[in-house]
mmCIF file of C-alpha atoms and ligand atoms in Angstrom:
data_model
loop_
_atom_site.group_PDB
_atom_site.id
_atom_site.type_symbol
_atom_site.label_atom_id
_atom_site.label_comp_id
_atom_site.label_asym_id
_atom_site.label_seq_id
_atom_site.Cartn_x
_atom_site.Cartn_y
_atom_site.Cartn_z
ATOM 1 C CA MET A 246 0.142 0.164 -0.303
ATOM 2 C CA LEU A 247 1.648 2.969 -1.127
ATOM 3 C CA LYS A 248 2.537 5.671 1.565
ATOM 4 C CA VAL A 249 0.402 8.758 1.022
ATOM 5 C CA LYS A 250 1.700 12.252 1.271
ATOM 6 C CA PRO A 251 -0.907 15.273 2.636
ATOM 7 C CA VAL A 252 -2.887 17.229 0.480
ATOM 8 C CA SER A 253 -4.390 20.326 1.622
ATOM 9 C CA ALA A 254 -8.142 20.679 1.566
ATOM 10 C CA GLU A 255 -8.122 23.163 -0.917
ATOM 11 C CA ARG A 256 -6.458 20.964 -3.507
ATOM 12 C CA LEU A 257 -8.330 17.735 -2.313
ATOM 13 C CA PRO A 258 -11.116 17.898 -4.370
ATOM 14 C CA GLU A 259 -8.882 18.093 -7.483
ATOM 15 C CA LEU A 260 -6.892 14.762 -6.517
ATOM 16 C CA LEU A 261 -10.475 12.960 -5.991
ATOM 17 C CA ARG A 262 -11.562 14.125 -9.673
ATOM 18 C CA ARG A 263 -8.290 13.030 -11.073
ATOM 19 C CA MET A 264 -7.675 9.619 -9.104
ATOM 20 C CA PRO A 265 -8.379 6.692 -11.342
ATOM 21 C CA LYS A 266 -11.451 4.617 -9.667
ATOM 22 C CA ALA A 267 -13.727 1.967 -10.611
ATOM 23 C CA GLU A 268 -17.707 2.707 -9.960
ATOM 24 C CA LEU A 269 -19.283 -1.068 -9.133
ATOM 25 C CA HIS A 270 -22.843 0.714 -8.106
ATOM 26 C CA ILE A 271 -24.616 2.436 -10.913
ATOM 27 C CA HIS A 272 -28.330 1.598 -12.154
ATOM 28 C CA ILE A 273 -28.121 2.609 -15.441
ATOM 29 C CA GLU A 274 -31.678 3.587 -15.422
ATOM 30 C CA GLY A 275 -30.683 6.018 -12.941
ATOM 31 C CA SER A 276 -28.232 7.641 -14.956
ATOM 32 C CA LEU A 277 -30.993 8.747 -17.317
ATOM 33 C CA GLU A 278 -30.738 12.909 -16.881
ATOM 34 C CA PRO A 279 -34.090 14.734 -17.806
ATOM 35 C CA GLU A 280 -32.674 16.349 -20.908
ATOM 36 C CA LEU A 281 -32.095 12.574 -22.589
ATOM 37 C CA MET A 282 -35.369 11.731 -21.052
ATOM 38 C CA PHE A 283 -37.384 14.422 -22.920
ATOM 39 C CA ALA A 284 -35.396 13.395 -26.144
ATOM 40 C CA LEU A 285 -36.006 9.840 -26.143
ATOM 41 C CA ALA A 286 -39.789 10.658 -25.359
ATOM 42 C CA GLN A 287 -40.125 12.816 -28.585
ATOM 43 C CA ARG A 288 -38.184 10.365 -30.431
ATOM 44 C CA ASN A 289 -40.500 7.392 -29.452
ATOM 45 C CA GLY A 290 -43.558 10.054 -30.078
ATOM 46 C CA MET A 291 -44.365 9.775 -26.125
ATOM 47 C CA ALA A 292 -45.923 12.252 -23.842
ATOM 48 C CA THR A 293 -44.249 12.889 -20.813
ATOM 49 C CA ALA A 294 -45.782 13.378 -17.382
ATOM 50 C CA TYR A 295 -43.975 16.728 -16.851
ATOM 51 C CA PRO A 296 -44.241 19.679 -19.376
ATOM 52 C CA ASP A 297 -40.050 20.343 -18.947
ATOM 53 C CA VAL A 298 -36.993 19.176 -17.797
ATOM 54 C CA GLU A 299 -37.230 21.924 -14.669
ATOM 55 C CA SER A 300 -40.375 20.882 -13.432
ATOM 56 C CA LEU A 301 -39.567 17.354 -14.102
ATOM 57 C CA ARG A 302 -36.007 17.829 -11.802
ATOM 58 C CA ARG A 303 -38.345 19.851 -9.065
ATOM 59 C CA ALA A 304 -40.205 16.439 -8.229
ATOM 60 C CA TYR A 305 -36.972 14.864 -7.516
ATOM 61 C CA VAL A 306 -37.654 15.254 -3.956
ATOM 62 C CA PHE A 307 -38.069 11.931 -2.049
ATOM 63 C CA ASP A 308 -38.916 10.031 1.133
ATOM 64 C CA ASP A 309 -37.152 7.142 1.524
ATOM 65 C CA LEU A 310 -36.408 4.232 -1.403
ATOM 66 C CA GLN A 311 -39.827 3.800 -2.324
ATOM 67 C CA SER A 312 -41.040 6.985 -2.773
ATOM 68 C CA PHE A 313 -37.758 7.308 -5.384
ATOM 69 C CA LEU A 314 -38.707 4.064 -7.155
ATOM 70 C CA ASP A 315 -41.796 5.062 -8.046
ATOM 71 C CA ILE A 316 -40.658 8.084 -9.907
ATOM 72 C CA TYR A 317 -37.555 6.188 -11.231
ATOM 73 C CA HIS A 318 -39.798 3.864 -12.441
ATOM 74 C CA ALA A 319 -41.652 6.064 -14.640
ATOM 75 C CA GLY A 320 -38.927 7.282 -15.920
ATOM 76 C CA THR A 321 -38.100 4.376 -17.577
ATOM 77 C CA LEU A 322 -41.433 4.420 -19.830
ATOM 78 C CA VAL A 323 -39.270 6.225 -22.444
ATOM 79 C CA LEU A 324 -36.743 3.617 -23.209
ATOM 80 C CA ARG A 325 -38.225 1.562 -26.152
ATOM 81 C CA THR A 326 -35.407 0.571 -28.783
ATOM 82 C CA GLU A 327 -31.930 -1.092 -28.345
ATOM 83 C CA GLN A 328 -30.686 2.522 -29.408
ATOM 84 C CA ASP A 329 -32.256 3.958 -26.532
ATOM 85 C CA PHE A 330 -30.365 1.574 -23.859
ATOM 86 C CA TYR A 331 -27.529 2.360 -26.233
ATOM 87 C CA ASP A 332 -27.642 6.218 -25.762
ATOM 88 C CA MET A 333 -28.126 5.644 -22.167
ATOM 89 C CA THR A 334 -25.249 4.045 -21.652
ATOM 90 C CA ARG A 335 -23.286 6.048 -23.961
ATOM 91 C CA ALA A 336 -24.081 9.157 -21.792
ATOM 92 C CA TYR A 337 -22.971 7.524 -18.755
ATOM 93 C CA LEU A 338 -19.814 6.237 -19.828
ATOM 94 C CA VAL A 339 -18.523 9.364 -21.465
ATOM 95 C CA ARG A 340 -19.273 11.327 -18.320
ATOM 96 C CA ALA A 341 -17.832 8.121 -16.077
ATOM 97 C CA ALA A 342 -14.620 8.405 -18.165
ATOM 98 C CA SER A 343 -14.502 12.543 -17.484
ATOM 99 C CA ASP A 344 -14.369 11.580 -13.698
ATOM 100 C CA ASN A 345 -11.682 9.207 -14.512
ATOM 101 C CA VAL A 346 -13.609 5.992 -13.892
ATOM 102 C CA LEU A 347 -11.550 3.170 -15.527
ATOM 103 C CA HIS A 348 -13.772 0.568 -15.026
ATOM 104 C CA ALA A 349 -17.377 0.439 -14.408
ATOM 105 C CA GLU A 350 -19.753 -2.225 -13.661
ATOM 106 C CA ILE A 351 -23.214 -1.245 -14.262
ATOM 107 C CA PHE A 352 -26.242 -2.584 -12.836
ATOM 108 C CA PHE A 353 -29.745 -2.789 -14.967
ATOM 109 C CA ASP A 354 -32.720 -4.698 -14.884
ATOM 110 C CA THR A 355 -35.161 -6.566 -17.518
ATOM 111 C CA GLN A 356 -37.914 -7.028 -15.517
ATOM 112 C CA THR A 357 -38.893 -3.400 -16.015
ATOM 113 C CA HIS A 358 -38.763 -3.170 -19.649
ATOM 114 C CA THR A 359 -40.101 -6.635 -20.399
ATOM 115 C CA GLY A 360 -42.939 -5.366 -18.314
ATOM 116 C CA HIS A 361 -43.492 -2.486 -20.618
ATOM 117 C CA GLY A 362 -43.289 -5.081 -23.736
ATOM 118 C CA LEU A 363 -39.708 -4.966 -24.921
ATOM 119 C CA SER A 364 -37.412 -8.239 -25.038
ATOM 120 C CA THR A 365 -34.357 -8.860 -22.792
ATOM 121 C CA GLU A 366 -32.185 -8.512 -26.272
ATOM 122 C CA VAL A 367 -33.205 -5.169 -26.860
ATOM 123 C CA VAL A 368 -32.008 -4.358 -23.148
ATOM 124 C CA ILE A 369 -28.876 -6.326 -22.896
ATOM 125 C CA ASN A 370 -27.593 -5.629 -26.869
ATOM 126 C CA GLY A 371 -28.453 -1.877 -26.517
ATOM 127 C CA LEU A 372 -26.325 -1.943 -22.922
ATOM 128 C CA HIS A 373 -23.569 -4.220 -24.342
ATOM 129 C CA ARG A 374 -23.024 -2.467 -27.574
ATOM 130 C CA ALA A 375 -22.459 0.731 -25.773
ATOM 131 C CA CYS A 376 -19.734 -1.189 -23.242
ATOM 132 C CA VAL A 377 -17.788 -2.308 -26.331
ATOM 133 C CA ASP A 378 -17.970 0.862 -28.023
ATOM 134 C CA ALA A 379 -17.036 2.884 -25.076
ATOM 135 C CA LYS A 380 -13.755 0.685 -24.506
ATOM 136 C CA SER A 381 -12.625 1.192 -27.894
ATOM 137 C CA GLU A 382 -13.304 4.857 -28.162
ATOM 138 C CA LEU A 383 -12.992 6.240 -24.822
ATOM 139 C CA GLY A 384 -10.752 3.864 -22.757
ATOM 140 C CA ILE A 385 -13.377 2.852 -20.110
ATOM 141 C CA SER A 386 -14.301 -0.708 -19.393
ATOM 142 C CA ALA A 387 -17.564 -1.914 -18.323
ATOM 143 C CA SER A 388 -19.242 -5.067 -17.767
ATOM 144 C CA LEU A 389 -22.936 -5.587 -16.784
ATOM 145 C CA ILE A 390 -24.774 -7.333 -13.671
ATOM 146 C CA LEU A 391 -28.265 -8.081 -14.328
ATOM 147 C CA CYS A 392 -30.483 -7.143 -11.137
ATOM 148 C CA PHE A 393 -33.397 -9.092 -10.131
ATOM 149 C CA LEU A 394 -36.453 -6.657 -8.879
ATOM 150 C CA ARG A 395 -36.602 -7.987 -5.319
ATOM 151 C CA HIS A 396 -40.332 -6.751 -4.945
ATOM 152 C CA LEU A 397 -41.274 -9.432 -7.659
ATOM 153 C CA SER A 398 -41.631 -13.044 -7.075
ATOM 154 C CA GLU A 399 -39.093 -15.814 -7.542
ATOM 155 C CA GLN A 400 -40.710 -16.928 -10.121
ATOM 156 C CA GLU A 401 -40.246 -14.160 -12.197
ATOM 157 C CA ALA A 402 -37.010 -13.909 -11.279
ATOM 158 C CA PHE A 403 -36.402 -16.917 -12.739
ATOM 159 C CA GLU A 404 -38.067 -16.086 -15.982
ATOM 160 C CA ALA A 405 -35.697 -12.879 -15.959
ATOM 161 C CA LEU A 406 -32.994 -15.365 -15.536
ATOM 162 C CA GLU A 407 -33.774 -17.967 -18.270
ATOM 163 C CA GLN A 408 -34.436 -15.187 -20.961
ATOM 164 C CA ALA A 409 -31.439 -13.508 -20.244
ATOM 165 C CA LEU A 410 -29.030 -17.180 -20.425
ATOM 166 C CA PRO A 411 -28.893 -16.914 -24.516
ATOM 167 C CA LEU A 412 -26.578 -13.795 -23.496
ATOM 168 C CA HIS A 413 -24.769 -14.929 -20.832
ATOM 169 C CA ASP A 414 -21.308 -14.128 -22.153
ATOM 170 C CA LYS A 415 -22.579 -10.435 -22.434
ATOM 171 C CA LEU A 416 -23.046 -10.240 -18.423
ATOM 172 C CA VAL A 417 -20.593 -10.568 -15.652
ATOM 173 C CA GLY A 418 -23.230 -11.046 -12.830
ATOM 174 C CA VAL A 419 -26.429 -11.001 -11.289
ATOM 175 C CA GLY A 420 -27.708 -8.803 -8.249
ATOM 176 C CA LEU A 421 -30.801 -7.949 -6.335
ATOM 177 C CA ALA A 422 -32.671 -4.244 -6.271
ATOM 178 C CA SER A 423 -35.683 -2.489 -5.500
ATOM 179 C CA SER A 424 -37.654 -2.150 -2.583
ATOM 180 C CA GLU A 425 -35.941 -3.947 0.403
ATOM 181 C CA LYS A 426 -38.117 -4.151 3.218
ATOM 182 C CA GLY A 427 -40.168 -7.245 3.678
ATOM 183 C CA HIS A 428 -38.623 -8.194 0.715
ATOM 184 C CA PRO A 429 -35.318 -10.582 2.448
ATOM 185 C CA PRO A 430 -32.655 -12.280 0.348
ATOM 186 C CA GLU A 431 -34.381 -15.290 1.482
ATOM 187 C CA LYS A 432 -36.438 -14.995 -1.059
ATOM 188 C CA PHE A 433 -34.606 -15.390 -3.870
ATOM 189 C CA ALA A 434 -31.957 -18.154 -2.499
ATOM 190 C CA ARG A 435 -33.035 -20.853 -5.386
ATOM 191 C CA VAL A 436 -32.272 -18.322 -7.902
ATOM 192 C CA PHE A 437 -29.007 -17.276 -7.131
ATOM 193 C CA ALA A 438 -27.994 -20.782 -6.216
ATOM 194 C CA ARG A 439 -29.064 -21.289 -9.873
ATOM 195 C CA ALA A 440 -26.965 -18.226 -10.972
ATOM 196 C CA ARG A 441 -23.939 -19.412 -8.947
ATOM 197 C CA GLU A 442 -23.940 -22.651 -10.654
ATOM 198 C CA LEU A 443 -24.405 -21.129 -14.099
ATOM 199 C CA GLY A 444 -20.768 -19.059 -13.038
ATOM 200 C CA PHE A 445 -22.239 -15.333 -12.221
ATOM 201 C CA ARG A 446 -20.950 -13.477 -9.955
ATOM 202 C CA LEU A 447 -23.199 -12.334 -7.225
ATOM 203 C CA VAL A 448 -24.146 -9.266 -5.639
ATOM 204 C CA ALA A 449 -27.117 -7.865 -4.005
ATOM 205 C CA HIS A 450 -28.341 -4.744 -2.382
ATOM 206 C CA ALA A 451 -28.670 -4.721 1.595
ATOM 207 C CA GLY A 452 -28.727 -2.968 4.572
ATOM 208 C CA GLU A 453 -29.925 0.036 2.906
ATOM 209 C CA GLU A 454 -32.609 0.819 4.907
ATOM 210 C CA GLY A 455 -32.988 -2.981 5.941
ATOM 211 C CA GLN A 456 -32.142 -4.487 8.631
ATOM 212 C CA PRO A 457 -28.135 -5.921 9.508
ATOM 213 C CA ALA A 458 -30.191 -9.352 9.110
ATOM 214 C CA TYR A 459 -30.553 -8.955 5.419
ATOM 215 C CA ILE A 460 -26.840 -8.535 4.995
ATOM 216 C CA TRP A 461 -26.164 -11.572 6.958
ATOM 217 C CA SER A 462 -28.822 -13.912 4.648
ATOM 218 C CA ALA A 463 -27.588 -12.223 1.724
ATOM 219 C CA LEU A 464 -23.817 -13.402 2.616
ATOM 220 C CA ASP A 465 -25.050 -16.846 3.938
ATOM 221 C CA VAL A 466 -28.192 -17.717 2.227
ATOM 222 C CA LEU A 467 -27.600 -16.187 -1.441
ATOM 223 C CA LYS A 468 -23.586 -16.494 -0.964
ATOM 224 C CA VAL A 469 -22.965 -12.891 -2.631
ATOM 225 C CA GLU A 470 -19.490 -11.294 -2.736
ATOM 226 C CA ARG A 471 -20.454 -7.861 -2.047
ATOM 227 C CA ILE A 472 -22.691 -5.884 -0.331
ATOM 228 C CA ASP A 473 -24.426 -3.221 -2.243
ATOM 229 C CA HIS A 474 -25.105 -0.385 0.480
ATOM 230 C CA GLY A 475 -24.797 -2.132 3.720
ATOM 231 C CA VAL A 476 -24.520 0.857 5.697
ATOM 232 C CA GLN A 477 -26.683 -0.770 8.672
ATOM 233 C CA ALA A 478 -24.219 -3.214 8.947
ATOM 234 C CA VAL A 479 -22.981 -0.540 11.542
ATOM 235 C CA LYS A 480 -25.957 -1.725 14.085
ATOM 236 C CA ASP A 481 -24.152 -5.255 14.464
ATOM 237 C CA PRO A 482 -20.457 -5.537 15.770
ATOM 238 C CA LEU A 483 -20.604 -9.049 15.009
ATOM 239 C CA LEU A 484 -21.448 -8.142 11.433
ATOM 240 C CA MET A 485 -18.888 -5.725 11.103
ATOM 241 C CA ALA A 486 -16.397 -7.840 12.471
ATOM 242 C CA ARG A 487 -16.956 -10.141 9.904
ATOM 243 C CA LEU A 488 -17.219 -7.943 6.788
ATOM 244 C CA ALA A 489 -13.804 -6.608 7.934
ATOM 245 C CA LYS A 490 -12.290 -10.282 8.574
ATOM 246 C CA GLU A 491 -13.864 -11.650 5.521
ATOM 247 C CA ARG A 492 -12.705 -8.603 3.347
ATOM 248 C CA ILE A 493 -16.203 -8.499 1.973
ATOM 249 C CA PRO A 494 -16.510 -5.189 -0.013
ATOM 250 C CA LEU A 495 -19.571 -2.535 0.733
ATOM 251 C CA THR A 496 -20.679 -0.272 -2.509
ATOM 252 C CA VAL A 497 -21.512 2.771 -0.510
ATOM 253 C CA CYS A 498 -23.459 5.203 -1.933
ATOM 254 C CA PRO A 499 -23.139 8.565 -0.018
ATOM 255 C CA LEU A 500 -25.407 11.376 -2.372
ATOM 256 C CA SER A 501 -27.979 8.553 -2.646
ATOM 257 C CA ASN A 502 -28.402 7.964 1.501
ATOM 258 C CA LEU A 503 -28.661 11.251 1.835
ATOM 259 C CA LYS A 504 -31.577 11.749 -0.826
ATOM 260 C CA LEU A 505 -33.032 8.630 0.383
ATOM 261 C CA ARG A 506 -33.038 9.792 3.842
ATOM 262 C CA VAL A 507 -31.235 6.942 5.222
ATOM 263 C CA PHE A 508 -28.835 9.459 7.117
ATOM 264 C CA PRO A 509 -30.498 12.857 7.794
ATOM 265 C CA ALA A 510 -27.355 14.781 6.427
ATOM 266 C CA LEU A 511 -24.080 14.058 4.560
ATOM 267 C CA ALA A 512 -21.876 15.093 7.842
ATOM 268 C CA GLU A 513 -23.675 12.326 10.033
ATOM 269 C CA HIS A 514 -22.861 9.472 6.907
ATOM 270 C CA ASN A 515 -20.783 6.319 8.403
ATOM 271 C CA LEU A 516 -18.140 6.090 5.739
ATOM 272 C CA LYS A 517 -15.360 7.238 7.494
ATOM 273 C CA HIS A 518 -16.505 4.905 10.317
ATOM 274 C CA LEU A 519 -16.920 1.667 8.128
ATOM 275 C CA LEU A 520 -13.001 2.880 6.675
ATOM 276 C CA GLU A 521 -11.781 3.072 10.197
ATOM 277 C CA ALA A 522 -13.279 -0.457 11.310
ATOM 278 C CA GLY A 523 -11.403 -1.987 8.308
ATOM 279 C CA ILE A 524 -14.055 -2.661 6.085
ATOM 280 C CA VAL A 525 -13.575 -2.555 2.153
ATOM 281 C CA ALA A 526 -15.945 0.578 1.206
ATOM 282 C CA THR A 527 -16.115 2.168 -2.031
ATOM 283 C CA VAL A 528 -17.368 5.202 -3.071
ATOM 284 C CA ASN A 529 -20.646 4.903 -5.745
ATOM 285 C CA SER A 530 -23.149 7.039 -7.383
ATOM 286 C CA ASP A 531 -26.035 4.745 -7.273
ATOM 287 C CA ASP A 532 -28.509 6.926 -9.477
ATOM 288 C CA PRO A 533 -26.672 9.860 -10.457
ATOM 289 C CA ALA A 534 -29.534 11.464 -12.178
ATOM 290 C CA TYR A 535 -31.815 11.717 -9.373
ATOM 291 C CA PHE A 536 -29.353 11.757 -6.434
ATOM 292 C CA GLY A 537 -27.490 15.111 -7.572
ATOM 293 C CA GLY A 538 -24.410 13.678 -8.439
ATOM 294 C CA TYR A 539 -22.074 11.446 -10.523
ATOM 295 C CA ILE A 540 -19.177 9.460 -8.681
ATOM 296 C CA ASN A 541 -16.817 12.403 -8.650
ATOM 297 C CA GLN A 542 -19.615 14.809 -6.568
ATOM 298 C CA ASN A 543 -20.062 11.799 -4.315
ATOM 299 C CA PHE A 544 -16.483 11.642 -3.421
ATOM 300 C CA THR A 545 -15.953 15.909 -3.160
ATOM 301 C CA GLN A 546 -19.420 16.468 -1.055
ATOM 302 C CA THR A 547 -18.586 13.190 1.223
ATOM 303 C CA PHE A 548 -15.059 14.639 1.931
ATOM 304 C CA ALA A 549 -15.910 17.854 2.365
ATOM 305 C CA ALA A 550 -18.708 16.732 4.880
ATOM 306 C CA LEU A 551 -16.969 14.031 6.570
ATOM 307 C CA GLY A 552 -13.123 15.641 6.948
ATOM 308 C CA LEU A 553 -11.589 12.888 5.161
ATOM 309 C CA THR A 554 -8.052 13.013 3.596
ATOM 310 C CA ALA A 555 -6.250 12.115 0.873
ATOM 311 C CA GLN A 556 -5.196 8.864 2.622
ATOM 312 C CA HIS A 557 -8.824 7.634 2.585
ATOM 313 C CA ALA A 558 -9.091 8.693 -0.748
ATOM 314 C CA TYR A 559 -6.103 6.177 -1.756
ATOM 315 C CA LYS A 560 -7.945 3.441 0.257
ATOM 316 C CA LEU A 561 -11.381 4.154 -1.539
ATOM 317 C CA ALA A 562 -9.975 4.181 -5.214
ATOM 318 C CA HIS A 563 -7.780 1.041 -4.072
ATOM 319 C CA ASN A 564 -10.533 -1.050 -2.697
ATOM 320 C CA SER A 565 -12.833 -0.055 -5.841
ATOM 321 C CA PHE A 566 -10.394 -1.931 -7.892
ATOM 322 C CA GLU A 567 -9.791 -4.903 -5.357
ATOM 323 C CA ALA A 568 -13.390 -5.001 -4.644
ATOM 324 C CA SER A 569 -14.345 -5.576 -8.735
ATOM 325 C CA PHE A 570 -14.697 -8.595 -10.556
ATOM 326 C CA ILE A 571 -11.842 -7.523 -13.430
ATOM 327 C CA ASP A 572 -9.052 -10.212 -13.463
ATOM 328 C CA GLU A 573 -6.172 -9.725 -11.090
ATOM 329 C CA LYS A 574 -3.749 -8.596 -13.987
ATOM 330 C CA ARG A 575 -5.781 -5.850 -14.567
ATOM 331 C CA LYS A 576 -6.460 -4.983 -10.950
ATOM 332 C CA ARG A 577 -2.662 -4.513 -10.726
ATOM 333 C CA GLN A 578 -2.584 -2.734 -13.899
ATOM 334 C CA TYR A 579 -5.454 -0.264 -12.688
ATOM 335 C CA ILE A 580 -3.593 0.010 -9.256
ATOM 336 C CA GLU A 581 -0.570 0.848 -10.638
ATOM 337 C CA ARG A 582 -2.068 4.023 -12.573
ATOM 338 C CA LEU A 583 -3.483 4.583 -9.356
ATOM 339 C CA ASN A 584 -0.368 5.198 -7.655
ATOM 340 C CA ALA A 585 1.185 6.932 -9.984
ATOM 341 C CA SER A 586 -1.235 9.829 -10.048
ATOM 342 C CA PHE A 587 -0.899 9.885 -6.119
ATOM 343 C CA GLU A 588 2.546 10.187 -6.602
ATOM 344 C CA THR A 589 2.728 13.002 -9.350
ATOM 345 C CA PHE A 590 -0.145 14.815 -7.595
ATOM 346 C CA ASN A 591 1.175 17.878 -6.578
HETATM 347 N N1 ADE B 221 -32.633 0.867 -7.720
HETATM 348 C C1 ADE B 221 -32.375 1.809 -7.971
HETATM 349 N N2 ADE B 221 -31.610 2.488 -6.971
HETATM 350 C C2 ADE B 221 -32.004 1.594 -5.933
HETATM 351 C C3 ADE B 221 -31.354 1.597 -4.664
HETATM 352 N N3 ADE B 221 -30.794 2.545 -3.698
HETATM 353 N N4 ADE B 221 -31.859 0.696 -3.690
HETATM 354 C C4 ADE B 221 -32.685 -0.174 -4.274
HETATM 355 N N5 ADE B 221 -32.852 -0.424 -5.745
HETATM 356 C C5 ADE B 221 -32.502 0.604 -6.537
HETATM 357 ZN ZN1 ZN B 222 -28.640 0.591 -6.273
#
């Protein structure tokens, strides 16, 4: 691990922006900016619920996860063609590359879109083609994680998995998203067991709003390798010790937690506590078009609110590569670039 030189509070945002990083928790549908949403609605000859971009943005005030998911779902209605999925993903990858994201692991779901009459192929092919083009044109690598919607049934998750299987080589893993409370990981034990047999990497949202027991069961029943959010783990010292000992990464999303009122203020976020407890935490944007910031804004605002340092920045970026699903050789290459960026920063 690199010995990090101190950086002044004034220079820290620049360090955070320039530092190479991986983003491991981004729902691509949550990157759909109002401007693109209106453009897609027009291209597809659809009416929109709000007259203009400004009034739509003004509606982005949430009480909790469910109040967000309702608006988020309405936004996905404009996605109708493979090109729509391509354009949305391209826009995110351009933005991420400008934030010095070297690698992104992108969540998406098919159940929302098949529920709107689209095929699984339209969704996955559009997303995948954008990832392939971004690698050659922007130099950013990206892989795809299909999330099951936990408010729907086990049977529906099995159907989503089945429909995605012909496109298996375009996916790296499966995850679990949507309304957490009342939908424990155990509901999807058999689907995750099947996905595991099929060779998918496994992640799940747990402990965003839900109790630490959901994190335990995501680990022990679903056998996931990373926990998405996981911030409620601090309520359970035994769980904290396990996460640290087994180096189970948490993909933390500070601005999301603020906007969905998981914490009353960014200054009360527990990211610093997680890091100091030895947990492999990372910083991510979750649904940046809705929560007021892409990954670099998550870094700069959280660092300012919590008084985090260059040493924390290095740790978080290092964790992001360590926790990713890329192979060991590429991990080493990315970490070398990270080290070089810290060594040459002045
Ligand atoms: N889907 C999109 N964003 C989500 C979040 N923060 N939690 C659960 N499901 C989501
Ligand atoms: Zn999420």
